[in-house]
mmCIF file of C-alpha atoms and ligand atoms in Angstrom:
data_model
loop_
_atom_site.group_PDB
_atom_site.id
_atom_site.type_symbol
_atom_site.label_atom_id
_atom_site.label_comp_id
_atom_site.label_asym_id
_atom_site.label_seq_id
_atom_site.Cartn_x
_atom_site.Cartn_y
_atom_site.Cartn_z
ATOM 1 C CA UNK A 264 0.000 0.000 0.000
ATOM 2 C CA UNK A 265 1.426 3.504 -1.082
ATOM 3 C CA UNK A 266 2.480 5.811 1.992
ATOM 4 C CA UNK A 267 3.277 8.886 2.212
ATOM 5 C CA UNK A 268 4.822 10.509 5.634
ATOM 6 C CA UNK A 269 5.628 14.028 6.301
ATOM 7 C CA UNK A 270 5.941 16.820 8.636
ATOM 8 C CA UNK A 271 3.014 18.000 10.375
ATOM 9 C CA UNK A 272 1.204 20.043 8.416
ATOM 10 C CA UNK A 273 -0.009 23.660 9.347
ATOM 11 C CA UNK A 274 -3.497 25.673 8.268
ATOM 12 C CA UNK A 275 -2.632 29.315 7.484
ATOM 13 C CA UNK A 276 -5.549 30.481 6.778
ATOM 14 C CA UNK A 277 -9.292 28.555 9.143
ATOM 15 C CA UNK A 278 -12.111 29.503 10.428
ATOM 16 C CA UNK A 279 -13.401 28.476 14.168
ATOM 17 C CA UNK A 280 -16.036 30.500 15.043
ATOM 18 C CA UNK A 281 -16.990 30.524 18.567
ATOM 19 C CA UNK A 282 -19.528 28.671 21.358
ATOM 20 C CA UNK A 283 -21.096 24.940 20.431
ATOM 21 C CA UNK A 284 -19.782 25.830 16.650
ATOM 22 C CA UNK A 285 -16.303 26.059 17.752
ATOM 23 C CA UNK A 286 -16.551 22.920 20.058
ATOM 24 C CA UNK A 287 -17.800 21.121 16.736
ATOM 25 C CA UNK A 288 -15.275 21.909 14.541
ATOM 26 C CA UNK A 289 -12.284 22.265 15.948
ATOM 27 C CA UNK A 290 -10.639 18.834 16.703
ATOM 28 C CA UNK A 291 -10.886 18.119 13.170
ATOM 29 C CA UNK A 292 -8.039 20.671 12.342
ATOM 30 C CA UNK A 293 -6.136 19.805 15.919
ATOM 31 C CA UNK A 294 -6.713 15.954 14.451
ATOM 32 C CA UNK A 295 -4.488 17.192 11.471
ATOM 33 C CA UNK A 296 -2.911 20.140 11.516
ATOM 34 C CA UNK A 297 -0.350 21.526 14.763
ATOM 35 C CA UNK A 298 -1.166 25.183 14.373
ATOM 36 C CA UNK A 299 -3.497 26.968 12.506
ATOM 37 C CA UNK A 300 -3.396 30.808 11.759
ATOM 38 C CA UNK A 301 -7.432 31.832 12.897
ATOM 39 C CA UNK A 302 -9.425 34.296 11.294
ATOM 40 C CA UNK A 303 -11.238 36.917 13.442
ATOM 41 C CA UNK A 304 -14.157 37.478 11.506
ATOM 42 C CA UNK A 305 -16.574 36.997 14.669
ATOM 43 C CA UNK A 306 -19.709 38.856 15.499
ATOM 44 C CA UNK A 307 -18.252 40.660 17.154
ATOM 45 C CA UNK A 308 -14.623 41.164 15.075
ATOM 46 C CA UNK A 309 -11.942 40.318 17.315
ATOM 47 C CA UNK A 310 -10.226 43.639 17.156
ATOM 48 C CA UNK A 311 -7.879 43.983 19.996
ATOM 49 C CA UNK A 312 -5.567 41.791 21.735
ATOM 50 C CA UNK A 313 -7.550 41.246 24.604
ATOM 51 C CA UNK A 314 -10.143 39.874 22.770
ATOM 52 C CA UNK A 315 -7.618 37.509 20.839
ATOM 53 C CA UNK A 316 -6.422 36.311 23.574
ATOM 54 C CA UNK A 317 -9.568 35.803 25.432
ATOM 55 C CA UNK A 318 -10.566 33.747 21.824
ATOM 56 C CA UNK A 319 -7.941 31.297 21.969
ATOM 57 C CA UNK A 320 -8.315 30.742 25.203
ATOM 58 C CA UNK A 321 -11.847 29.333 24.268
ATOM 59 C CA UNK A 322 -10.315 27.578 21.383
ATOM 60 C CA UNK A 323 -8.141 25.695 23.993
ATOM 61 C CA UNK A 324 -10.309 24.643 25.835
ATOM 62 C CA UNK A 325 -12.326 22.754 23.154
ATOM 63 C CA UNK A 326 -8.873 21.629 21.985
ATOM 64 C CA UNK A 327 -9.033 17.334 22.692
ATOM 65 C CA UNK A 328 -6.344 16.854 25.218
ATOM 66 C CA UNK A 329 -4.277 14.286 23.303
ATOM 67 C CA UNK A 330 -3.948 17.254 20.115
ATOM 68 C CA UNK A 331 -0.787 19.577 20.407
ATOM 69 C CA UNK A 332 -2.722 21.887 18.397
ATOM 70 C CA UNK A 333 -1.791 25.678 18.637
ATOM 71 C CA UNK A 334 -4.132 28.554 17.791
ATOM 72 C CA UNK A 335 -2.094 31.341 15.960
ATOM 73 C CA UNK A 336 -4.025 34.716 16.548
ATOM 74 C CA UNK A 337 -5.230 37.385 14.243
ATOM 75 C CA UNK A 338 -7.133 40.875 14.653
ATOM 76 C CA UNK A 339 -9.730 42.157 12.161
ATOM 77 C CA UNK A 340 -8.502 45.579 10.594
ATOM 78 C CA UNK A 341 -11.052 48.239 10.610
ATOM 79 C CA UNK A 342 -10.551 52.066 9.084
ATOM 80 C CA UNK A 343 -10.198 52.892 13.161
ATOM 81 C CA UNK A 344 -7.528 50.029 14.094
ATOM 82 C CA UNK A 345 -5.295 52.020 15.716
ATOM 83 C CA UNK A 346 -1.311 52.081 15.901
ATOM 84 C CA UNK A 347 -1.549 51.588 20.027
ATOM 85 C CA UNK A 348 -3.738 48.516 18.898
ATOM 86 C CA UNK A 349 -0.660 47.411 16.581
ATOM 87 C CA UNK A 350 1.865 47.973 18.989
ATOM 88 C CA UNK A 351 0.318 46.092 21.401
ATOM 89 C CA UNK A 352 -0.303 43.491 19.696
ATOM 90 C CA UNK A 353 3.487 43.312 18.344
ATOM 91 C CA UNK A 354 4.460 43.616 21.653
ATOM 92 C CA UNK A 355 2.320 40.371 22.922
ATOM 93 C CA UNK A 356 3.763 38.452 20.527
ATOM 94 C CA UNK A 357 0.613 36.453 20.327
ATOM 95 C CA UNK A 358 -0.992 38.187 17.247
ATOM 96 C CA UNK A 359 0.617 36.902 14.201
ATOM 97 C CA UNK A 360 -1.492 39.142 11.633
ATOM 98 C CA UNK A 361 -3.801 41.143 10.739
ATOM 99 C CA UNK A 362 -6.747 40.654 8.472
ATOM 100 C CA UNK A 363 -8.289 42.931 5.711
ATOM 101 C CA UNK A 364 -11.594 42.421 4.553
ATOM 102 C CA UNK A 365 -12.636 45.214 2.374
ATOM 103 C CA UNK A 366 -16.416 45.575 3.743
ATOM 104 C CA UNK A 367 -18.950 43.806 2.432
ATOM 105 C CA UNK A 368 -16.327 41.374 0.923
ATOM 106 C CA UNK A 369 -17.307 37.919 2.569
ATOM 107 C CA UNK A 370 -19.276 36.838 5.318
ATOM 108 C CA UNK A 371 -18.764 38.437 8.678
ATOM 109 C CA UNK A 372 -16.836 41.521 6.546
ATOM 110 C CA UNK A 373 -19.250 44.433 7.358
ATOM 111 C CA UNK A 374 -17.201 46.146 9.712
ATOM 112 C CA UNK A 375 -14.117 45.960 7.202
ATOM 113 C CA UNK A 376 -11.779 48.484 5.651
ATOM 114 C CA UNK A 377 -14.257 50.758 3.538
ATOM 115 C CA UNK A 378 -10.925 52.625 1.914
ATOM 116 C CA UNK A 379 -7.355 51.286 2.564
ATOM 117 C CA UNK A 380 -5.812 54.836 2.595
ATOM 118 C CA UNK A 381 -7.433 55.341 5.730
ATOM 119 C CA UNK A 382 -5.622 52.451 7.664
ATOM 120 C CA UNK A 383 -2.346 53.743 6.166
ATOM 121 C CA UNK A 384 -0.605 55.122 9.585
ATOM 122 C CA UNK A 385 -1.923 51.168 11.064
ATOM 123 C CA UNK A 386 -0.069 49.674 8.169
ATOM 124 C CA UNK A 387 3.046 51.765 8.786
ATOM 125 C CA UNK A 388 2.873 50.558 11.853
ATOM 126 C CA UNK A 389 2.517 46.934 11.380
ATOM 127 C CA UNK A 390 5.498 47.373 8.893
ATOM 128 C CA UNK A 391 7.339 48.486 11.241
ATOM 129 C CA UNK A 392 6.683 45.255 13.660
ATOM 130 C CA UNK A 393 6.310 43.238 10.905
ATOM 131 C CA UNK A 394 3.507 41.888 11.213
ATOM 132 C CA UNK A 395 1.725 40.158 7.871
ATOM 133 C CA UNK A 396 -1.481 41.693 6.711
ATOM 134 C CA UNK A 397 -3.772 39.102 5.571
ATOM 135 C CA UNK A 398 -5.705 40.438 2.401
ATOM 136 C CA UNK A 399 -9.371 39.154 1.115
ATOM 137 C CA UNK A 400 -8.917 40.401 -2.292
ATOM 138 C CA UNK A 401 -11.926 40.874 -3.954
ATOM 139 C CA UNK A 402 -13.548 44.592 -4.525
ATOM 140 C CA UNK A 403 -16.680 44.578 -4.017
ATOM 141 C CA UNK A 404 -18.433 46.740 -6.584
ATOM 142 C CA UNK A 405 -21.766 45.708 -7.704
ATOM 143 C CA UNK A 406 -20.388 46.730 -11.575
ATOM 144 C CA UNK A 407 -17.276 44.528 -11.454
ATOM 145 C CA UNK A 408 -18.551 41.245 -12.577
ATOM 146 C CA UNK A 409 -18.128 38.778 -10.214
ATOM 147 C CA UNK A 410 -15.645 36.532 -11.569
ATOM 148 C CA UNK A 411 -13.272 39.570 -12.008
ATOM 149 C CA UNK A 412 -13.562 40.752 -8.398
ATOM 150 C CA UNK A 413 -10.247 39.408 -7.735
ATOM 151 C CA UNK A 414 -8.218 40.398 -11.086
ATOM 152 C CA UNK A 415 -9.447 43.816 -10.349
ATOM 153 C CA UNK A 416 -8.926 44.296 -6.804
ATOM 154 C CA UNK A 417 -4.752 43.597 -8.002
ATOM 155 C CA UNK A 418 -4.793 46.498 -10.227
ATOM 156 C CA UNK A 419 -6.811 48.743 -7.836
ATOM 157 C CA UNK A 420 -6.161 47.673 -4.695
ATOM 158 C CA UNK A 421 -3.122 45.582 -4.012
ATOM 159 C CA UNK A 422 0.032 46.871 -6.933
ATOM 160 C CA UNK A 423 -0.704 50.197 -5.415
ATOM 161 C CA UNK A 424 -0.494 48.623 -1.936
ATOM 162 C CA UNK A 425 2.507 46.986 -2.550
ATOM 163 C CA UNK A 426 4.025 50.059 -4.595
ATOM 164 C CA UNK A 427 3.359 52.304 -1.072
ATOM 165 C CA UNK A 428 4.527 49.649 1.330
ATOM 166 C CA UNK A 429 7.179 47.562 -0.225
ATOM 167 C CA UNK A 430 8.491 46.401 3.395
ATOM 168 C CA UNK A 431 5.223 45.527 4.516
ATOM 169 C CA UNK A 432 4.768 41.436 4.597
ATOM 170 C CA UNK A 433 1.707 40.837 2.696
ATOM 171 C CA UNK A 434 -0.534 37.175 2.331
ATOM 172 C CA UNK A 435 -2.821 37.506 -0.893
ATOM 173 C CA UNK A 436 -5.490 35.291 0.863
ATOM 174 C CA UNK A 437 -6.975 31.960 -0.956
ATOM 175 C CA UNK A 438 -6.158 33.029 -4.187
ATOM 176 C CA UNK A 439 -8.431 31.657 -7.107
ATOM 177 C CA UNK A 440 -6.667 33.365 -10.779
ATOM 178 C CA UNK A 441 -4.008 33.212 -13.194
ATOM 179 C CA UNK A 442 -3.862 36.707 -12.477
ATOM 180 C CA UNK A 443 -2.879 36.670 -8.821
ATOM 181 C CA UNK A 444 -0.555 33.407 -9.223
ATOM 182 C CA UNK A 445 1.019 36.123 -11.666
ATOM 183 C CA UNK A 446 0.996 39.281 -9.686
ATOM 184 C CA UNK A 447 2.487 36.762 -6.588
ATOM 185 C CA UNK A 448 5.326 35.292 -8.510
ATOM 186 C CA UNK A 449 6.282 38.614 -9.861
ATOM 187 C CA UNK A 450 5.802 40.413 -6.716
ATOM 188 C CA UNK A 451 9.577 40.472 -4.244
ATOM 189 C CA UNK A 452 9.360 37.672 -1.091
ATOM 190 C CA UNK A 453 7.396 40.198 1.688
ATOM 191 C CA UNK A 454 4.411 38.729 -0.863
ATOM 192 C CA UNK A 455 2.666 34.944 -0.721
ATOM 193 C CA UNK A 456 -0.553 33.150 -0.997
ATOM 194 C CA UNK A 457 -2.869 30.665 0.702
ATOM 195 C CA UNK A 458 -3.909 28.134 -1.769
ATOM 196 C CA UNK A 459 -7.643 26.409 -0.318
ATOM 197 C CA UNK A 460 -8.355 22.362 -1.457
ATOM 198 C CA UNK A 461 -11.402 23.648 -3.236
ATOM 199 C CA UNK A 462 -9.505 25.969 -5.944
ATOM 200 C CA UNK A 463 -7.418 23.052 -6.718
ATOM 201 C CA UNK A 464 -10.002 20.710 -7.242
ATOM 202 C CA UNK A 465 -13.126 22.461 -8.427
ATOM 203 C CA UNK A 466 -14.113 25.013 -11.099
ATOM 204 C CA UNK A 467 -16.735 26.869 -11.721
ATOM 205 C CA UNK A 468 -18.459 23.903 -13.038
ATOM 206 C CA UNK A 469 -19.136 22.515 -10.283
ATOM 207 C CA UNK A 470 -21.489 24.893 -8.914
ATOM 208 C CA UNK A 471 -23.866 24.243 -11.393
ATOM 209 C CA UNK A 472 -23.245 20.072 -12.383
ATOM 210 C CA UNK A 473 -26.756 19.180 -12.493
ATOM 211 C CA UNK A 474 -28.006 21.838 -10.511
ATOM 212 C CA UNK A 475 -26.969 24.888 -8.164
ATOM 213 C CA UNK A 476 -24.674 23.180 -5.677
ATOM 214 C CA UNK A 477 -24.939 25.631 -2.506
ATOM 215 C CA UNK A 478 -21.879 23.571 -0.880
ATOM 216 C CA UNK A 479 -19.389 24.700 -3.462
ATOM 217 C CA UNK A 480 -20.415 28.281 -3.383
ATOM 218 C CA UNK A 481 -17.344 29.901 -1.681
ATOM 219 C CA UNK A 482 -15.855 33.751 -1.516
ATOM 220 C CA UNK A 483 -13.657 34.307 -3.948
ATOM 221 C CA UNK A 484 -15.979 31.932 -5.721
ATOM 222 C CA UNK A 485 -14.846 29.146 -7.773
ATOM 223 C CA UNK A 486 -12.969 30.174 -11.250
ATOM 224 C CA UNK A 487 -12.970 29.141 -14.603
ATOM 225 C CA UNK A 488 -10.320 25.984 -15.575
ATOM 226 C CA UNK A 489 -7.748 27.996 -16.657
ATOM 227 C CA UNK A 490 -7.592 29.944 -13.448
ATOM 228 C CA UNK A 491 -7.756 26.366 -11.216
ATOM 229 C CA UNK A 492 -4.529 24.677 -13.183
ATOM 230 C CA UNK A 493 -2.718 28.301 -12.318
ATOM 231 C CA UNK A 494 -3.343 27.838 -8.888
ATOM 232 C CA UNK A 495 -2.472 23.983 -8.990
ATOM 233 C CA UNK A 496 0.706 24.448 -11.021
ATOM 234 C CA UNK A 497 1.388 27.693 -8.225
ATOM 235 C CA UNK A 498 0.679 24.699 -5.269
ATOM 236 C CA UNK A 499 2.838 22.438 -6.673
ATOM 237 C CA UNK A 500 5.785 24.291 -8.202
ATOM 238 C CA UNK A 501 7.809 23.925 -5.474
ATOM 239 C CA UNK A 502 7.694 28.356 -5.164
ATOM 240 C CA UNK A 503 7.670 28.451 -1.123
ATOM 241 C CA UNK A 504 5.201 31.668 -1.630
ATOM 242 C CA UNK A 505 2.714 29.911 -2.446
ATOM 243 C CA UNK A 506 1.511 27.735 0.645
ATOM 244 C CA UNK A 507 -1.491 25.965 2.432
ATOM 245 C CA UNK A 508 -4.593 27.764 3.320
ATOM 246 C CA UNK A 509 -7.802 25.827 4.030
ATOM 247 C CA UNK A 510 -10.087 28.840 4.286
ATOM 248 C CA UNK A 511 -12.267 25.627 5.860
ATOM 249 C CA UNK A 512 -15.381 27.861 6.856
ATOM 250 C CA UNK A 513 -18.457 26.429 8.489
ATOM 251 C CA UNK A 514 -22.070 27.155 7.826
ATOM 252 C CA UNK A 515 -25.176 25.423 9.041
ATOM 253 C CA UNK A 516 -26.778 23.424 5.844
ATOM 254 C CA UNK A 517 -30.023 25.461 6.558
ATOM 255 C CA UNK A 518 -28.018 29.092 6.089
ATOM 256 C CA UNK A 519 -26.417 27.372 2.603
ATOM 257 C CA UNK A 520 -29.416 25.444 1.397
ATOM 258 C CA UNK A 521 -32.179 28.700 1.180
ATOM 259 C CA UNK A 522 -33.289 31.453 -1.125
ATOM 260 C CA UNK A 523 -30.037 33.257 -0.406
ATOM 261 C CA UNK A 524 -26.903 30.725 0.670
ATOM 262 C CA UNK A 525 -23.740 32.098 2.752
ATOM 263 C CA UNK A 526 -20.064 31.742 1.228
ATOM 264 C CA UNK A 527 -17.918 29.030 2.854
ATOM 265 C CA UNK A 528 -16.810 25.582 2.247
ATOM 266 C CA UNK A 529 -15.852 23.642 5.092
ATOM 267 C CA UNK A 530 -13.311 21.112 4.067
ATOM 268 C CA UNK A 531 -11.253 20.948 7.661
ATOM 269 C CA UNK A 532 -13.038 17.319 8.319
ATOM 270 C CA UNK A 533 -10.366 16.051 5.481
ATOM 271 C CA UNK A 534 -8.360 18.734 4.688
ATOM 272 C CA UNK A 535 -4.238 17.217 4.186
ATOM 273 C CA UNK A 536 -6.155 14.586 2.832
ATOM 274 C CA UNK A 537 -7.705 16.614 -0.012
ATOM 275 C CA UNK A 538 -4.622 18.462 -0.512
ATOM 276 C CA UNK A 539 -2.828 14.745 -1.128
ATOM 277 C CA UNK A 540 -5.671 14.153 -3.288
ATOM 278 C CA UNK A 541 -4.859 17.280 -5.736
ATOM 279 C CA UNK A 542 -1.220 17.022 -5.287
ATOM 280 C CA UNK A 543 -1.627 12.754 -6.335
ATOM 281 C CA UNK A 544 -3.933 13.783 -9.160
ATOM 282 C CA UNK A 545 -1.121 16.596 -10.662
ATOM 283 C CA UNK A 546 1.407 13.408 -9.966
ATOM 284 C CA UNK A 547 3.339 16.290 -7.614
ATOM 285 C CA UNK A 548 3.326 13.997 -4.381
ATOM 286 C CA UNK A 549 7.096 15.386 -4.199
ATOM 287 C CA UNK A 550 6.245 18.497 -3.966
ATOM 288 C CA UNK A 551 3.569 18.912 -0.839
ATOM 289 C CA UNK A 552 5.010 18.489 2.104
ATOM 290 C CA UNK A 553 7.237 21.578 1.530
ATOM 291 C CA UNK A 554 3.452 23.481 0.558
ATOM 292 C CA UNK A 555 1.797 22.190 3.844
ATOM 293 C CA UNK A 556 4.689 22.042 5.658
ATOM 294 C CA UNK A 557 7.655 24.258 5.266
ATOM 295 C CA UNK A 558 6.797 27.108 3.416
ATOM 296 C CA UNK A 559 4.158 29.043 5.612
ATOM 297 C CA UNK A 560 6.074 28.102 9.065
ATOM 298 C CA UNK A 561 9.381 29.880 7.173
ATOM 299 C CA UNK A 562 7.180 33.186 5.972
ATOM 300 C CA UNK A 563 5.708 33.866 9.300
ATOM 301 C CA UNK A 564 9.361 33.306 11.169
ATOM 302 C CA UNK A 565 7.999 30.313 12.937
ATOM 303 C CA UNK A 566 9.753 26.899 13.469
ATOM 304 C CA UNK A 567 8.901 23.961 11.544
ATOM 305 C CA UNK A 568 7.014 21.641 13.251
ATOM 306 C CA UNK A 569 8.979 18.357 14.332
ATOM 307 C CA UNK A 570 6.480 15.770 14.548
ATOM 308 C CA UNK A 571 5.927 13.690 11.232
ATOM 309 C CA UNK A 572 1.773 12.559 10.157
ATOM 310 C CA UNK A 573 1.676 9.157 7.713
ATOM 311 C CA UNK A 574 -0.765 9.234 5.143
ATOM 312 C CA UNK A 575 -2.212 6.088 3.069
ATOM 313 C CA UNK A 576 -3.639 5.533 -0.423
ATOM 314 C CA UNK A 577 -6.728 3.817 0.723
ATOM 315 C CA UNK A 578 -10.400 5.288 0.140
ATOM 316 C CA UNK A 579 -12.613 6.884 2.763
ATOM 317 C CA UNK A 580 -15.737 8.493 2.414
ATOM 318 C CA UNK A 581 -16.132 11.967 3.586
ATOM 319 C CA UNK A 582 -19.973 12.041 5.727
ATOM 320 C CA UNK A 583 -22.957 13.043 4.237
ATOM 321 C CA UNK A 584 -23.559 15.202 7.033
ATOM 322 C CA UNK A 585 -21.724 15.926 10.442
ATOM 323 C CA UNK A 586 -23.395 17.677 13.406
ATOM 324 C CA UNK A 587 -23.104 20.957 14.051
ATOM 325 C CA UNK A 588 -25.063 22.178 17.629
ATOM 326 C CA UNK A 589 -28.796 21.982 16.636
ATOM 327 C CA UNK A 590 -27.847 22.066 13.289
ATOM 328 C CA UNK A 591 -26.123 20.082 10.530
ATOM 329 C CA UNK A 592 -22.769 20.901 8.979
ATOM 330 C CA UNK A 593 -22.289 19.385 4.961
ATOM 331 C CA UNK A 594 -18.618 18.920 4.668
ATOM 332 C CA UNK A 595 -16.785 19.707 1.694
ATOM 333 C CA UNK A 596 -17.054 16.652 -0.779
ATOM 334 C CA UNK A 597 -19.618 15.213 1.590
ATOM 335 C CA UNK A 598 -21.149 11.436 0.375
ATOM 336 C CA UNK A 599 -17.832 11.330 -1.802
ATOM 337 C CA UNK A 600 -14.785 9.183 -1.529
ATOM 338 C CA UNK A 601 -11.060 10.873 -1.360
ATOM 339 C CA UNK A 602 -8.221 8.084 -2.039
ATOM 340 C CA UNK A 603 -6.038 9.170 0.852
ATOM 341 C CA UNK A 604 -6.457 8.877 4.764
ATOM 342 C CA UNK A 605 -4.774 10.244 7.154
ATOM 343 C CA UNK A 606 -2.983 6.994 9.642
ATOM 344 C CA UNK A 607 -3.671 7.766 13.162
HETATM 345 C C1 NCD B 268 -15.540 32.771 4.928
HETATM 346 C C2 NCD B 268 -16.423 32.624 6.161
HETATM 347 O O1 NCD B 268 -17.472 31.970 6.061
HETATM 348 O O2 NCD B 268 -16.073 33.141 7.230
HETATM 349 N N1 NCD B 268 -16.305 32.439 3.764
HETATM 350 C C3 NCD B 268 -15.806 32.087 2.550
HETATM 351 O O3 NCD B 268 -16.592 31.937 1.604
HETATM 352 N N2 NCD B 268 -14.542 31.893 2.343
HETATM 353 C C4 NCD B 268 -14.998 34.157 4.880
HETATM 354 C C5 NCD B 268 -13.886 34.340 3.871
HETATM 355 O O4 NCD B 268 -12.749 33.884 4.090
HETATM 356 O O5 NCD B 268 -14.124 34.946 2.834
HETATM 357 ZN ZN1 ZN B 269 -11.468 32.868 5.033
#
């Protein structure tokens, strides 16, 4: 039987939510991943260190007690994040990044960044510390077709950024195009990308294959075939800025299967394995642990994890459904069969 063992992997880029959600979800990252950079998209934003701090601290303790898993903190940039905020978060050295959703982006973004000029003394700041800002890089203009959102937000948004703070460390989150593999590549080493399971395996297709498919609808939504063997080649070329982000997102089936469905695919029930899955498919087994692995530990200065996970070629089927407090939670791939499993 074909193995494959390698380092422990890391998620740079998860949601966790909070309360019975949280409890849920969260040993199925801790059951794969040692540390996982969390997003602070909660209702409220976590905004401050104290509230960061107070958040993993809840993540803890829903954390199984035979997981070393480690919560890696972020706060949610506003236009009012201010540089005391930034300082003391640099100073706690328990914040790892901050996040930018321009508002109205994705879910949970309404208390985002309406104009990034006005967060420009913040951003000098976290230069300064460097700490990473996290970018969600879609605009959000009703008149920019969807499927552009992303392409455009590079030339309005982020070349400009980057031109204006060429010391500050920037992740172009989940990234979905030719266009921002591009911009990435091209762009000097403070720059890198989270690359989600779902962009390498799906395109836009598969929202519609007989019928709308609510669990496939994600933000920056799926992209045309072109764009997914861009971001596959990215994964599995061996650049270390391009790295793994699950951007595993849950959402109770009843808020996805309505009139008007939330963004998120939730794929942490089987994430490394989906990864293997993609990487097996582009016969690039070589090339992942150094994408789940290596790469994002070495651009956020931390140390590469130690322990080893083994992986075998053997099917398993992903649940049909999987609880979620009073509610039900569809899993990415759900009722389908992925030909790797992680060996506990
Ligand atoms: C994420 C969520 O549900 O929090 N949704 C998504 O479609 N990816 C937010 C995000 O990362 O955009
Ligand atoms: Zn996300």
């Amino acid at each position: 039987m074909q193995t494959l063992t390698i380092t422990k992997p890391d998620d740079f880029h998860l949601h966790l939510r909070d309360g019975v959600v949280l409890a849920n979800i969260v040993n199925h990252t801790a059951a794969q991943f040692a540390r996982a950079i969390v997003m602070p998209n909660l209702k409220p934003p976590v905004v401050n260190t104290e509230m960061a701090l107070a958040y993993r601290d809840r993540i803890l303790q829903c954390v199984d007690k035979k997981y070393n898993f480690e919560p890696l903190m972020t706060l949610y940039l506003t236009d009012n994040t201010s540089t005391e905020v930034i300082m003391e978060a640099a100073e706690s050295n328990m914040i790892k990044a901050l996040k930018y959703y321009p508002a109205g982006a994705t879910t949970n973004s309404d208390q985002g960044v309406t104009d990034i000029s006005k967060t420009y003394s913040t951003l000098e700041a976290m230069m300064e510390k460097g700490l990473p800002l996290l970018v969600h890089g879609e605009v959000t203009d009703n008149d920019v077709d969807v499927f552009d959102r992303e392409s455009v937000f590079i030339d309005r948004v982020l070349a400009p950024l980057v031109r204006n703070f060429p010391d500050l460390k920037i992740v172009f989150e989940h990234i979905t195009t030719r266009a921002a593999v591009d911009f990435v590549t091209q762009s000097s080493n403070n720059i890198a990308a989270t690359i989600t399971p779902q962009h390498m395996l799906l395109n836009r297709n598969d929202l519609f294959k007989g019928g709308l498919q609510p669990h496939h609808y994600c933000l920056p939504v799926l992209k045309a075939e072109a764009d997914r063997l861009a971001v596959l080649e990215a994964a599995t070329s061996g650049n270390s800025k391009f790295f793994l982000g699950t951007d595993s997102a849950p959402h109770a089936r009843n808020t996805k299967e309505t009139s008007c469905g939330c963004a998120g695919i939730y794929s942490a029930y089987a994430a490394i394995e989906m990864y293997v899955e993609a990487f097996d498919a582009a016969d690039k087994l070589d090339k992942l642990e150094a994408f789940s692995s290596h790469y994002g530990a070495d651009y956020y200065g931390l140390p590469r994890n130690q322990e080893m996970i083994t992986l075998i070629k053997q099917d398993q089927t992903i649940p049909a459904i999987l609880p979620l407090g009073d509610n039900e939670l569809v899993p990415f791939l759900a009722g389908g069969t992925c030909s790797w499993q992680l060996k506990n």
